[in-house]
mmCIF file of C-alpha atoms in Angstrom:
data_model
loop_
_atom_site.group_PDB
_atom_site.id
_atom_site.type_symbol
_atom_site.label_atom_id
_atom_site.label_comp_id
_atom_site.label_asym_id
_atom_site.label_seq_id
_atom_site.Cartn_x
_atom_site.Cartn_y
_atom_site.Cartn_z
ATOM 1 C CA UNK H 476 0.003 0.000 0.001
ATOM 2 C CA UNK H 477 1.228 3.464 -0.802
ATOM 3 C CA UNK H 478 0.280 6.971 0.188
ATOM 4 C CA UNK H 479 1.762 10.362 -0.514
ATOM 5 C CA UNK H 480 2.436 12.964 2.138
ATOM 6 C CA UNK H 481 2.919 16.674 1.564
ATOM 7 C CA UNK H 482 5.997 17.009 -0.700
ATOM 8 C CA UNK H 483 9.239 17.625 1.192
ATOM 9 C CA UNK H 484 11.807 20.166 0.096
ATOM 10 C CA UNK H 485 15.305 18.945 -0.536
ATOM 11 C CA UNK H 486 17.957 21.495 -1.538
ATOM 12 C CA UNK H 487 20.377 21.056 -4.408
ATOM 13 C CA UNK H 488 23.980 21.812 -3.430
ATOM 14 C CA UNK H 489 24.832 22.693 -7.033
ATOM 15 C CA UNK H 490 22.226 25.365 -7.666
ATOM 16 C CA UNK H 491 20.992 26.186 -4.171
ATOM 17 C CA UNK H 492 17.394 25.873 -5.414
ATOM 18 C CA UNK H 493 14.993 23.751 -3.304
ATOM 19 C CA UNK H 494 13.558 20.802 -5.248
ATOM 20 C CA UNK H 495 10.143 19.303 -4.592
ATOM 21 C CA UNK H 496 9.847 15.546 -4.140
ATOM 22 C CA UNK H 497 7.358 13.111 -2.651
ATOM 23 C CA UNK H 498 7.394 10.914 0.459
ATOM 24 C CA UNK H 499 6.141 7.385 -0.184
ATOM 25 C CA UNK H 500 4.890 4.735 2.237
ATOM 26 C CA UNK H 501 4.540 1.199 0.844
ATOM 27 C CA UNK H 502 3.230 -1.105 3.573
ATOM 28 C CA UNK H 503 2.610 -4.817 4.076
ATOM 29 C CA UNK H 504 -0.717 -4.915 5.864
ATOM 30 C CA UNK H 505 -0.515 -7.926 8.175
ATOM 31 C CA UNK H 506 2.750 -7.071 9.914
ATOM 32 C CA UNK H 507 2.360 -3.350 9.174
ATOM 33 C CA UNK H 508 6.027 -3.452 8.153
ATOM 34 C CA UNK H 509 6.803 -0.168 6.449
ATOM 35 C CA UNK H 510 9.211 0.937 3.781
ATOM 36 C CA UNK H 511 9.601 4.684 3.374
ATOM 37 C CA UNK H 512 11.646 6.615 0.875
ATOM 38 C CA UNK H 513 11.747 9.883 -1.006
ATOM 39 C CA UNK H 514 11.619 10.022 -4.788
ATOM 40 C CA UNK H 515 10.683 12.337 -7.622
ATOM 41 C CA UNK H 516 6.976 12.505 -8.395
ATOM 42 C CA UNK H 517 7.507 10.930 -11.836
ATOM 43 C CA UNK H 518 8.787 7.742 -10.150
ATOM 44 C CA UNK H 519 5.512 7.034 -8.329
ATOM 45 C CA UNK H 520 4.833 3.714 -10.056
ATOM 46 C CA UNK H 521 8.253 2.320 -9.162
ATOM 47 C CA UNK H 522 7.620 2.707 -5.439
ATOM 48 C CA UNK H 523 5.596 -0.477 -5.108
ATOM 49 C CA UNK H 524 8.229 -2.702 -6.581
ATOM 50 C CA UNK H 525 11.036 -1.080 -4.605
ATOM 51 C CA UNK H 526 9.221 -2.566 -1.619
ATOM 52 C CA UNK H 527 9.340 -6.032 -3.183
ATOM 53 C CA UNK H 528 13.101 -5.926 -3.656
ATOM 54 C CA UNK H 529 13.510 -4.481 -0.162
ATOM 55 C CA UNK H 530 11.641 -7.488 1.259
ATOM 56 C CA UNK H 531 13.148 -10.049 -1.127
ATOM 57 C CA UNK H 532 9.686 -11.235 -2.202
ATOM 58 C CA UNK H 533 6.606 -9.833 -3.888
ATOM 59 C CA UNK H 534 3.003 -9.364 -2.904
ATOM 60 C CA UNK H 535 0.282 -10.923 -5.000
ATOM 61 C CA UNK H 536 -2.024 -7.883 -4.819
ATOM 62 C CA UNK H 537 -1.485 -4.150 -4.333
ATOM 63 C CA UNK H 538 -4.064 -1.493 -3.461
ATOM 64 C CA UNK H 539 -2.869 1.869 -4.850
ATOM 65 C CA UNK H 540 -4.372 5.312 -4.644
ATOM 66 C CA UNK H 541 -6.022 6.701 -7.752
ATOM 67 C CA UNK H 542 -3.141 8.869 -8.951
ATOM 68 C CA UNK H 543 -2.914 9.230 -12.714
ATOM 69 C CA UNK H 544 0.521 7.620 -12.539
ATOM 70 C CA UNK H 545 -1.186 4.356 -11.587
ATOM 71 C CA UNK H 546 -4.862 4.592 -12.502
ATOM 72 C CA UNK H 547 -5.918 6.373 -15.695
ATOM 73 C CA UNK H 548 -9.641 6.186 -14.888
ATOM 74 C CA UNK H 549 -11.002 5.419 -11.439
ATOM 75 C CA UNK H 550 -13.928 3.010 -11.246
ATOM 76 C CA UNK H 551 -14.995 0.512 -8.586
ATOM 77 C CA UNK H 552 -16.163 -1.987 -11.192
ATOM 78 C CA UNK H 553 -13.799 -1.491 -14.113
ATOM 79 C CA UNK H 554 -10.782 0.718 -13.302
ATOM 80 C CA UNK H 555 -8.419 1.581 -16.146
ATOM 81 C CA UNK H 556 -4.820 0.978 -15.077
ATOM 82 C CA UNK H 557 -2.062 3.244 -16.405
ATOM 83 C CA UNK H 558 -0.222 1.466 -19.216
ATOM 84 C CA UNK H 559 3.278 1.850 -17.762
ATOM 85 C CA UNK H 560 2.159 0.755 -14.319
ATOM 86 C CA UNK H 561 0.098 -2.128 -15.699
ATOM 87 C CA UNK H 562 2.982 -3.553 -17.720
ATOM 88 C CA UNK H 563 5.258 -3.407 -14.702
ATOM 89 C CA UNK H 564 2.636 -5.163 -12.574
ATOM 90 C CA UNK H 565 2.262 -7.821 -15.281
ATOM 91 C CA UNK H 566 6.026 -8.445 -15.261
ATOM 92 C CA UNK H 567 5.940 -9.139 -11.520
ATOM 93 C CA UNK H 568 2.658 -11.048 -11.663
ATOM 94 C CA UNK H 569 0.928 -8.609 -9.331
ATOM 95 C CA UNK H 570 -2.802 -7.856 -9.343
ATOM 96 C CA UNK H 571 -3.821 -4.205 -9.010
ATOM 97 C CA UNK H 572 -6.979 -3.337 -7.032
ATOM 98 C CA UNK H 573 -7.231 0.468 -6.755
ATOM 99 C CA UNK H 574 -8.880 1.898 -3.684
ATOM 100 C CA UNK H 575 -12.182 3.663 -4.203
ATOM 101 C CA UNK H 576 -11.994 7.440 -4.594
ATOM 102 C CA UNK H 577 -12.624 9.292 -1.334
ATOM 103 C CA UNK H 578 -12.747 6.026 0.648
ATOM 104 C CA UNK H 579 -9.816 6.230 3.087
ATOM 105 C CA UNK H 580 -11.025 3.129 4.932
ATOM 106 C CA UNK H 581 -10.040 1.054 1.885
ATOM 107 C CA UNK H 582 -6.453 1.724 2.926
ATOM 108 C CA UNK H 583 -6.897 2.446 6.613
ATOM 109 C CA UNK H 584 -3.486 1.104 7.690
ATOM 110 C CA UNK H 585 -1.720 3.392 5.260
ATOM 111 C CA UNK H 586 -3.740 6.375 6.442
ATOM 112 C CA UNK H 587 -2.598 5.535 9.964
ATOM 113 C CA UNK H 588 0.939 5.071 8.644
ATOM 114 C CA UNK H 589 0.879 8.607 7.224
ATOM 115 C CA UNK H 590 0.106 10.047 10.657
ATOM 116 C CA UNK H 591 2.771 7.830 12.208
ATOM 117 C CA UNK H 592 5.356 8.908 9.623
ATOM 118 C CA UNK H 593 4.659 12.611 10.104
ATOM 119 C CA UNK H 594 5.139 12.398 13.845
ATOM 120 C CA UNK H 595 7.881 9.759 14.202
ATOM 121 C CA UNK H 596 9.860 10.132 10.999
ATOM 122 C CA UNK H 597 9.518 13.621 9.552
ATOM 123 C CA UNK H 598 9.617 15.067 13.044
ATOM 124 C CA UNK H 599 13.072 13.621 13.580
ATOM 125 C CA UNK H 600 14.413 14.801 10.234
ATOM 126 C CA UNK H 601 12.716 18.191 9.912
ATOM 127 C CA UNK H 602 15.831 20.210 10.828
ATOM 128 C CA UNK H 603 18.192 18.341 8.514
ATOM 129 C CA UNK H 604 19.131 19.481 5.000
ATOM 130 C CA UNK H 605 19.762 16.921 2.273
ATOM 131 C CA UNK H 606 21.502 17.485 -1.045
ATOM 132 C CA UNK H 607 20.377 14.342 -2.886
ATOM 133 C CA UNK H 608 17.654 11.707 -2.775
ATOM 134 C CA UNK H 609 20.223 9.056 -1.835
ATOM 135 C CA UNK H 610 21.329 11.104 1.167
ATOM 136 C CA UNK H 611 17.746 11.633 2.308
ATOM 137 C CA UNK H 612 16.824 7.969 1.848
ATOM 138 C CA UNK H 613 19.892 6.853 3.817
ATOM 139 C CA UNK H 614 18.758 8.965 6.784
ATOM 140 C CA UNK H 615 15.233 7.585 6.498
ATOM 141 C CA UNK H 616 16.561 3.998 6.402
ATOM 142 C CA UNK H 617 18.320 4.469 9.736
ATOM 143 C CA UNK H 618 15.110 5.632 11.406
ATOM 144 C CA UNK H 619 13.044 2.993 9.623
ATOM 145 C CA UNK H 620 15.277 0.174 10.866
ATOM 146 C CA UNK H 621 14.599 1.162 14.467
ATOM 147 C CA UNK H 622 10.867 1.458 13.845
ATOM 148 C CA UNK H 623 10.540 -2.002 12.257
ATOM 149 C CA UNK H 624 12.622 -3.610 15.024
ATOM 150 C CA UNK H 625 10.726 -1.858 17.799
ATOM 151 C CA UNK H 626 8.593 -4.252 19.899
ATOM 152 C CA UNK H 627 4.926 -3.253 19.653
ATOM 153 C CA UNK H 628 3.255 -2.846 23.029
ATOM 154 C CA UNK H 629 -0.012 -4.646 22.220
ATOM 155 C CA UNK H 630 1.433 -7.637 20.370
ATOM 156 C CA UNK H 631 4.698 -8.004 22.220
ATOM 157 C CA UNK H 632 6.674 -8.577 18.992
ATOM 158 C CA UNK H 633 8.276 -6.327 16.372
ATOM 159 C CA UNK H 634 7.018 -5.682 12.880
ATOM 160 C CA UNK H 635 10.049 -7.429 11.427
ATOM 161 C CA UNK H 636 9.362 -10.538 13.514
ATOM 162 C CA UNK H 637 5.760 -10.652 12.257
ATOM 163 C CA UNK H 638 6.934 -10.305 8.701
ATOM 164 C CA UNK H 639 9.515 -13.089 8.936
ATOM 165 C CA UNK H 640 7.255 -15.545 10.761
ATOM 166 C CA UNK H 641 3.861 -14.837 9.166
ATOM 167 C CA UNK H 642 4.067 -13.006 5.885
ATOM 168 C CA UNK H 643 7.250 -14.101 4.131
ATOM 169 C CA UNK H 644 5.917 -17.606 3.463
ATOM 170 C CA UNK H 645 2.789 -16.135 1.860
ATOM 171 C CA UNK H 646 4.709 -13.891 -0.524
ATOM 172 C CA UNK H 647 5.665 -14.995 -4.033
ATOM 173 C CA UNK H 648 9.223 -15.125 -5.307
ATOM 174 C CA UNK H 649 10.658 -12.347 -7.433
ATOM 175 C CA UNK H 650 11.252 -12.844 -11.181
ATOM 176 C CA UNK H 651 14.762 -13.661 -12.344
ATOM 177 C CA UNK H 652 15.221 -10.210 -13.924
ATOM 178 C CA UNK H 653 14.245 -6.856 -12.516
ATOM 179 C CA UNK H 654 11.784 -4.939 -14.637
ATOM 180 C CA UNK H 655 13.185 -2.014 -16.598
ATOM 181 C CA UNK H 656 10.645 0.686 -16.025
ATOM 182 C CA UNK H 657 9.266 2.174 -19.234
ATOM 183 C CA UNK H 658 7.015 5.139 -19.753
ATOM 184 C CA UNK H 659 4.505 5.056 -22.609
ATOM 185 C CA UNK H 660 3.261 8.109 -24.504
ATOM 186 C CA UNK H 661 1.220 8.794 -27.581
ATOM 187 C CA UNK H 662 2.655 11.234 -30.115
ATOM 188 C CA UNK H 663 1.892 12.457 -33.603
ATOM 189 C CA UNK H 664 4.751 12.590 -36.108
ATOM 190 C CA UNK H 665 5.352 16.161 -37.264
ATOM 191 C CA UNK H 666 6.089 17.248 -40.824
ATOM 192 C CA UNK H 667 9.824 17.012 -40.137
ATOM 193 C CA UNK H 668 9.347 13.238 -39.398
ATOM 194 C CA UNK H 669 10.196 13.595 -35.711
ATOM 195 C CA UNK H 670 8.134 12.637 -32.652
ATOM 196 C CA UNK H 671 8.445 14.614 -29.431
ATOM 197 C CA UNK H 672 9.077 13.147 -25.962
ATOM 198 C CA UNK H 673 9.818 15.419 -23.004
ATOM 199 C CA UNK H 674 11.010 18.322 -25.203
ATOM 200 C CA UNK H 675 13.368 16.154 -27.276
ATOM 201 C CA UNK H 676 12.631 14.983 -30.828
ATOM 202 C CA UNK H 677 13.340 11.570 -32.319
ATOM 203 C CA UNK H 678 13.098 10.642 -36.006
ATOM 204 C CA UNK H 679 10.916 7.965 -37.579
ATOM 205 C CA UNK H 680 10.729 6.869 -41.237
ATOM 206 C CA UNK H 681 9.495 9.885 -43.222
ATOM 207 C CA UNK H 682 6.573 7.875 -44.604
ATOM 208 C CA UNK H 683 4.931 8.108 -41.165
ATOM 209 C CA UNK H 684 4.486 11.897 -41.274
ATOM 210 C CA UNK H 685 1.271 12.928 -39.434
ATOM 211 C CA UNK H 686 0.731 9.372 -38.180
ATOM 212 C CA UNK H 687 0.131 8.593 -34.494
ATOM 213 C CA UNK H 688 2.834 6.492 -32.836
ATOM 214 C CA UNK H 689 3.470 4.958 -29.412
ATOM 215 C CA UNK H 690 6.679 5.950 -27.613
ATOM 216 C CA UNK H 691 8.235 3.610 -25.054
ATOM 217 C CA UNK H 692 10.863 5.426 -23.006
ATOM 218 C CA UNK H 693 13.264 3.757 -20.595
ATOM 219 C CA UNK H 694 16.140 5.422 -18.756
ATOM 220 C CA UNK H 695 18.459 4.647 -21.694
ATOM 221 C CA UNK H 696 16.405 4.050 -24.837
ATOM 222 C CA UNK H 697 13.519 5.486 -26.844
ATOM 223 C CA UNK H 698 11.506 2.978 -28.875
ATOM 224 C CA UNK H 699 8.798 4.148 -31.282
ATOM 225 C CA UNK H 700 5.989 1.846 -32.443
ATOM 226 C CA UNK H 701 3.426 2.237 -35.188
ATOM 227 C CA UNK H 702 0.450 -0.130 -35.102
ATOM 228 C CA UNK H 703 2.358 -2.488 -32.841
ATOM 229 C CA UNK H 704 5.477 -2.618 -35.004
ATOM 230 C CA UNK H 705 8.715 -1.026 -33.832
ATOM 231 C CA UNK H 706 9.827 1.508 -36.435
ATOM 232 C CA UNK H 707 12.653 3.396 -34.663
ATOM 233 C CA UNK H 708 15.105 3.050 -31.782
ATOM 234 C CA UNK H 709 17.152 5.922 -30.350
ATOM 235 C CA UNK H 710 19.390 6.522 -27.386
ATOM 236 C CA UNK H 711 17.469 8.694 -24.943
ATOM 237 C CA UNK H 712 18.598 12.299 -24.714
ATOM 238 C CA UNK H 713 18.738 14.359 -21.528
ATOM 239 C CA UNK H 714 20.794 17.300 -22.829
ATOM 240 C CA UNK H 715 22.724 18.577 -25.824
ATOM 241 C CA UNK H 716 21.069 18.703 -29.243
ATOM 242 C CA UNK H 717 17.300 18.366 -29.022
ATOM 243 C CA UNK H 718 16.968 16.365 -32.241
ATOM 244 C CA UNK H 719 18.028 12.753 -32.658
ATOM 245 C CA UNK H 720 17.916 11.912 -36.356
ATOM 246 C CA UNK H 721 18.696 8.627 -38.049
ATOM 247 C CA UNK H 722 19.857 9.331 -41.659
ATOM 248 C CA UNK H 723 17.983 6.221 -42.805
ATOM 249 C CA UNK H 724 14.703 7.949 -41.884
ATOM 250 C CA UNK H 725 15.322 10.946 -44.173
ATOM 251 C CA UNK H 726 14.005 11.488 -47.690
ATOM 252 C CA UNK H 727 16.820 11.297 -50.220
ATOM 253 C CA UNK H 728 16.886 15.081 -50.709
ATOM 254 C CA UNK H 729 17.212 15.698 -46.969
ATOM 255 C CA UNK H 730 19.882 13.045 -46.689
ATOM 256 C CA UNK H 731 22.072 14.866 -49.177
ATOM 257 C CA UNK H 732 21.627 18.110 -47.253
ATOM 258 C CA UNK H 733 22.502 16.384 -43.990
ATOM 259 C CA UNK H 734 25.865 15.435 -45.481
ATOM 260 C CA UNK H 735 26.788 19.134 -45.769
ATOM 261 C CA UNK H 736 29.082 20.154 -42.904
ATOM 262 C CA UNK H 737 31.446 23.109 -42.388
ATOM 263 C CA UNK H 738 34.398 20.723 -42.441
ATOM 264 C CA UNK H 739 33.309 19.222 -45.754
ATOM 265 C CA UNK H 740 33.013 22.657 -47.431
ATOM 266 C CA UNK H 741 36.381 23.664 -45.998
ATOM 267 C CA UNK H 742 37.969 20.569 -47.525
ATOM 268 C CA UNK H 743 36.384 21.403 -50.900
ATOM 269 C CA UNK H 744 37.884 24.873 -50.736
ATOM 270 C CA UNK H 745 41.300 23.526 -49.700
ATOM 271 C CA UNK H 746 41.292 21.206 -52.724
ATOM 272 C CA UNK H 747 41.391 24.364 -54.917
ATOM 273 C CA UNK H 748 43.853 26.355 -52.844
ATOM 274 C CA UNK H 749 44.473 28.182 -49.572
ATOM 275 C CA UNK H 750 42.805 31.426 -50.773
ATOM 276 C CA UNK H 751 39.604 29.576 -51.633
ATOM 277 C CA UNK H 752 39.720 27.733 -48.317
ATOM 278 C CA UNK H 753 40.027 31.101 -46.582
ATOM 279 C CA UNK H 754 37.033 32.416 -48.517
ATOM 280 C CA UNK H 755 34.889 29.428 -47.422
ATOM 281 C CA UNK H 756 35.937 29.864 -43.792
ATOM 282 C CA UNK H 757 35.146 33.604 -43.978
ATOM 283 C CA UNK H 758 31.685 32.957 -45.421
ATOM 284 C CA UNK H 759 30.769 30.412 -42.734
ATOM 285 C CA UNK H 760 32.113 32.677 -39.980
ATOM 286 C CA UNK H 761 30.093 35.649 -41.253
ATOM 287 C CA UNK H 762 26.751 33.906 -40.716
ATOM 288 C CA UNK H 763 25.002 33.601 -37.309
ATOM 289 C CA UNK H 764 24.742 29.868 -38.003
ATOM 290 C CA UNK H 765 27.207 28.063 -40.306
ATOM 291 C CA UNK H 766 24.311 26.256 -41.996
ATOM 292 C CA UNK H 767 23.149 29.599 -43.410
ATOM 293 C CA UNK H 768 26.342 29.779 -45.478
ATOM 294 C CA UNK H 769 26.154 26.277 -46.957
ATOM 295 C CA UNK H 770 24.242 27.304 -50.082
ATOM 296 C CA UNK H 771 26.519 30.275 -50.695
ATOM 297 C CA UNK H 772 29.563 28.005 -50.503
ATOM 298 C CA UNK H 773 27.905 25.506 -52.816
ATOM 299 C CA UNK H 774 27.120 28.260 -55.346
ATOM 300 C CA UNK H 775 30.721 29.603 -55.275
ATOM 301 C CA UNK H 776 32.218 26.183 -55.796
ATOM 302 C CA UNK H 777 29.955 25.716 -58.815
ATOM 303 C CA UNK H 778 31.085 29.083 -60.235
ATOM 304 C CA UNK H 779 34.682 27.873 -59.972
ATOM 305 C CA UNK H 780 34.082 24.803 -62.097
ATOM 306 C CA UNK H 781 34.984 26.687 -65.311
ATOM 307 C CA UNK H 782 37.979 28.523 -63.807
ATOM 308 C CA UNK H 783 41.566 27.472 -63.514
ATOM 309 C CA UNK H 784 42.897 27.048 -59.998
ATOM 310 C CA UNK H 785 45.116 30.100 -60.389
ATOM 311 C CA UNK H 786 42.252 32.384 -61.406
ATOM 312 C CA UNK H 787 39.960 30.945 -58.721
ATOM 313 C CA UNK H 788 42.626 31.694 -56.118
ATOM 314 C CA UNK H 789 42.935 35.308 -57.341
ATOM 315 C CA UNK H 790 39.146 35.757 -57.233
ATOM 316 C CA UNK H 791 38.968 34.298 -53.721
ATOM 317 C CA UNK H 792 41.740 36.568 -52.450
ATOM 318 C CA UNK H 793 40.057 39.658 -53.943
ATOM 319 C CA UNK H 794 36.650 38.658 -52.502
ATOM 320 C CA UNK H 795 38.069 38.334 -48.989
ATOM 321 C CA UNK H 796 39.929 41.649 -49.407
ATOM 322 C CA UNK H 797 36.797 43.639 -50.280
ATOM 323 C CA UNK H 798 34.464 41.640 -48.022
ATOM 324 C CA UNK H 799 32.452 40.277 -50.942
ATOM 325 C CA UNK H 800 31.179 37.089 -49.349
ATOM 326 C CA UNK H 801 28.194 36.410 -51.626
ATOM 327 C CA UNK H 802 27.701 34.486 -54.850
ATOM 328 C CA UNK H 803 26.635 37.704 -56.598
ATOM 329 C CA UNK H 804 29.917 39.439 -55.753
ATOM 330 C CA UNK H 805 32.003 36.442 -56.801
ATOM 331 C CA UNK H 806 30.157 36.225 -60.133
ATOM 332 C CA UNK H 807 30.755 39.958 -60.693
ATOM 333 C CA UNK H 808 34.488 39.595 -59.976
ATOM 334 C CA UNK H 809 34.757 36.769 -62.445
ATOM 335 C CA UNK H 810 32.794 38.608 -65.164
ATOM 336 C CA UNK H 811 34.616 41.963 -64.973
ATOM 337 C CA UNK H 812 38.105 40.622 -64.271
ATOM 338 C CA UNK H 813 38.425 42.868 -61.221
ATOM 339 C CA UNK H 814 40.114 40.066 -59.438
ATOM 340 C CA UNK H 815 43.077 40.388 -61.783
ATOM 341 C CA UNK H 816 43.927 43.860 -60.490
ATOM 342 C CA UNK H 817 46.459 43.705 -57.717
ATOM 343 C CA UNK H 818 45.514 46.291 -55.149
ATOM 344 C CA UNK H 819 48.977 46.161 -53.576
ATOM 345 C CA UNK H 820 50.734 47.628 -56.677
ATOM 346 C CA UNK H 821 51.331 51.449 -56.466
ATOM 347 C CA UNK H 822 49.517 53.541 -59.039
ATOM 348 C CA UNK H 823 51.758 54.742 -61.919
ATOM 349 C CA UNK H 824 52.628 58.513 -61.921
ATOM 350 C CA UNK H 825 51.448 60.182 -65.102
ATOM 351 C CA UNK H 826 54.045 62.361 -66.919
ATOM 352 C CA UNK H 827 52.600 65.438 -68.675
ATOM 353 C CA UNK H 828 53.798 68.994 -69.484
ATOM 354 C CA UNK H 829 50.759 70.553 -67.830
ATOM 355 C CA UNK H 830 51.316 68.786 -64.517
ATOM 356 C CA UNK H 831 53.234 70.805 -61.937
ATOM 357 C CA UNK H 832 55.703 69.029 -59.740
ATOM 358 C CA UNK H 833 56.389 69.511 -56.005
ATOM 359 C CA UNK H 834 58.931 72.275 -56.773
ATOM 360 C CA UNK H 835 56.114 74.600 -57.807
ATOM 361 C CA UNK H 836 55.036 74.973 -54.162
ATOM 362 C CA UNK H 837 58.483 76.010 -52.828
#
């Protein structure tokens, strides 16, 4: 059984910003043995099965609250279990019987456990500051160990003793492999053949544009399904570039464009000569984004097809000198032969009888 208390604040030592997390109480009802830990709200569904591995065995039934993380639609007769939570329960062979909405008596022992946790657990830790979930959970484990080993006044035995002597034999064994938690989402493929998951975009075959797909996300991988068939697999992204694109998913025209890189254009320029390489580098550096200069570079390299290397080098040097970093300027330099004029040569002094020399002014 699980219940959520008021979120606790745990401070991050890196940013100094308090982070909100949830306090969870899974409980085995007969012995009232408790397992408490703090986790992020998105990890709600994993809390039940953390209890199983803590105990070394699994329950056959669980009675969760009606959070959307576990129950998509609450109903006493036909509840709709969240897909991610349901698949995890199926892996462990656990039946899910959600409590009725606004019926705290359906989980009375957990309601009592919440009161107990607030007074006996949070009360002891309220003045401490934690900088990670692991640090907070370690402190909780120390207190929890004493609580479970404490001899109850009415029964004369501890919760741990009741669990070992009564409940352990009734629990089922754990599966050979631990379940890798996966989150499922629906998404519609956009016109750029990418599907979005948590603000990152993953490509699918371009033929699926505007189609609805299912996304299965684990901690490491993103799998995308269309009508039950897996159509794409990506490594999950948490930072860096927001787009993960498989070249095999691109249309042929996009694939050719994807092969354009600043380094490739620089090599093309270097194959003609150092002046042309310098022109390419200058063009790419003059744009806010290098990709904006790709077409200009491509156009210049096409203009140079009919030129000798020597003339192309002269044109490139002149273009850099005057700051003419466009195809139009390069074409003009080629057409008017301005590139052949060496700006470094001094202008010739004209000799004429009507021209007065410097001696005239002395």
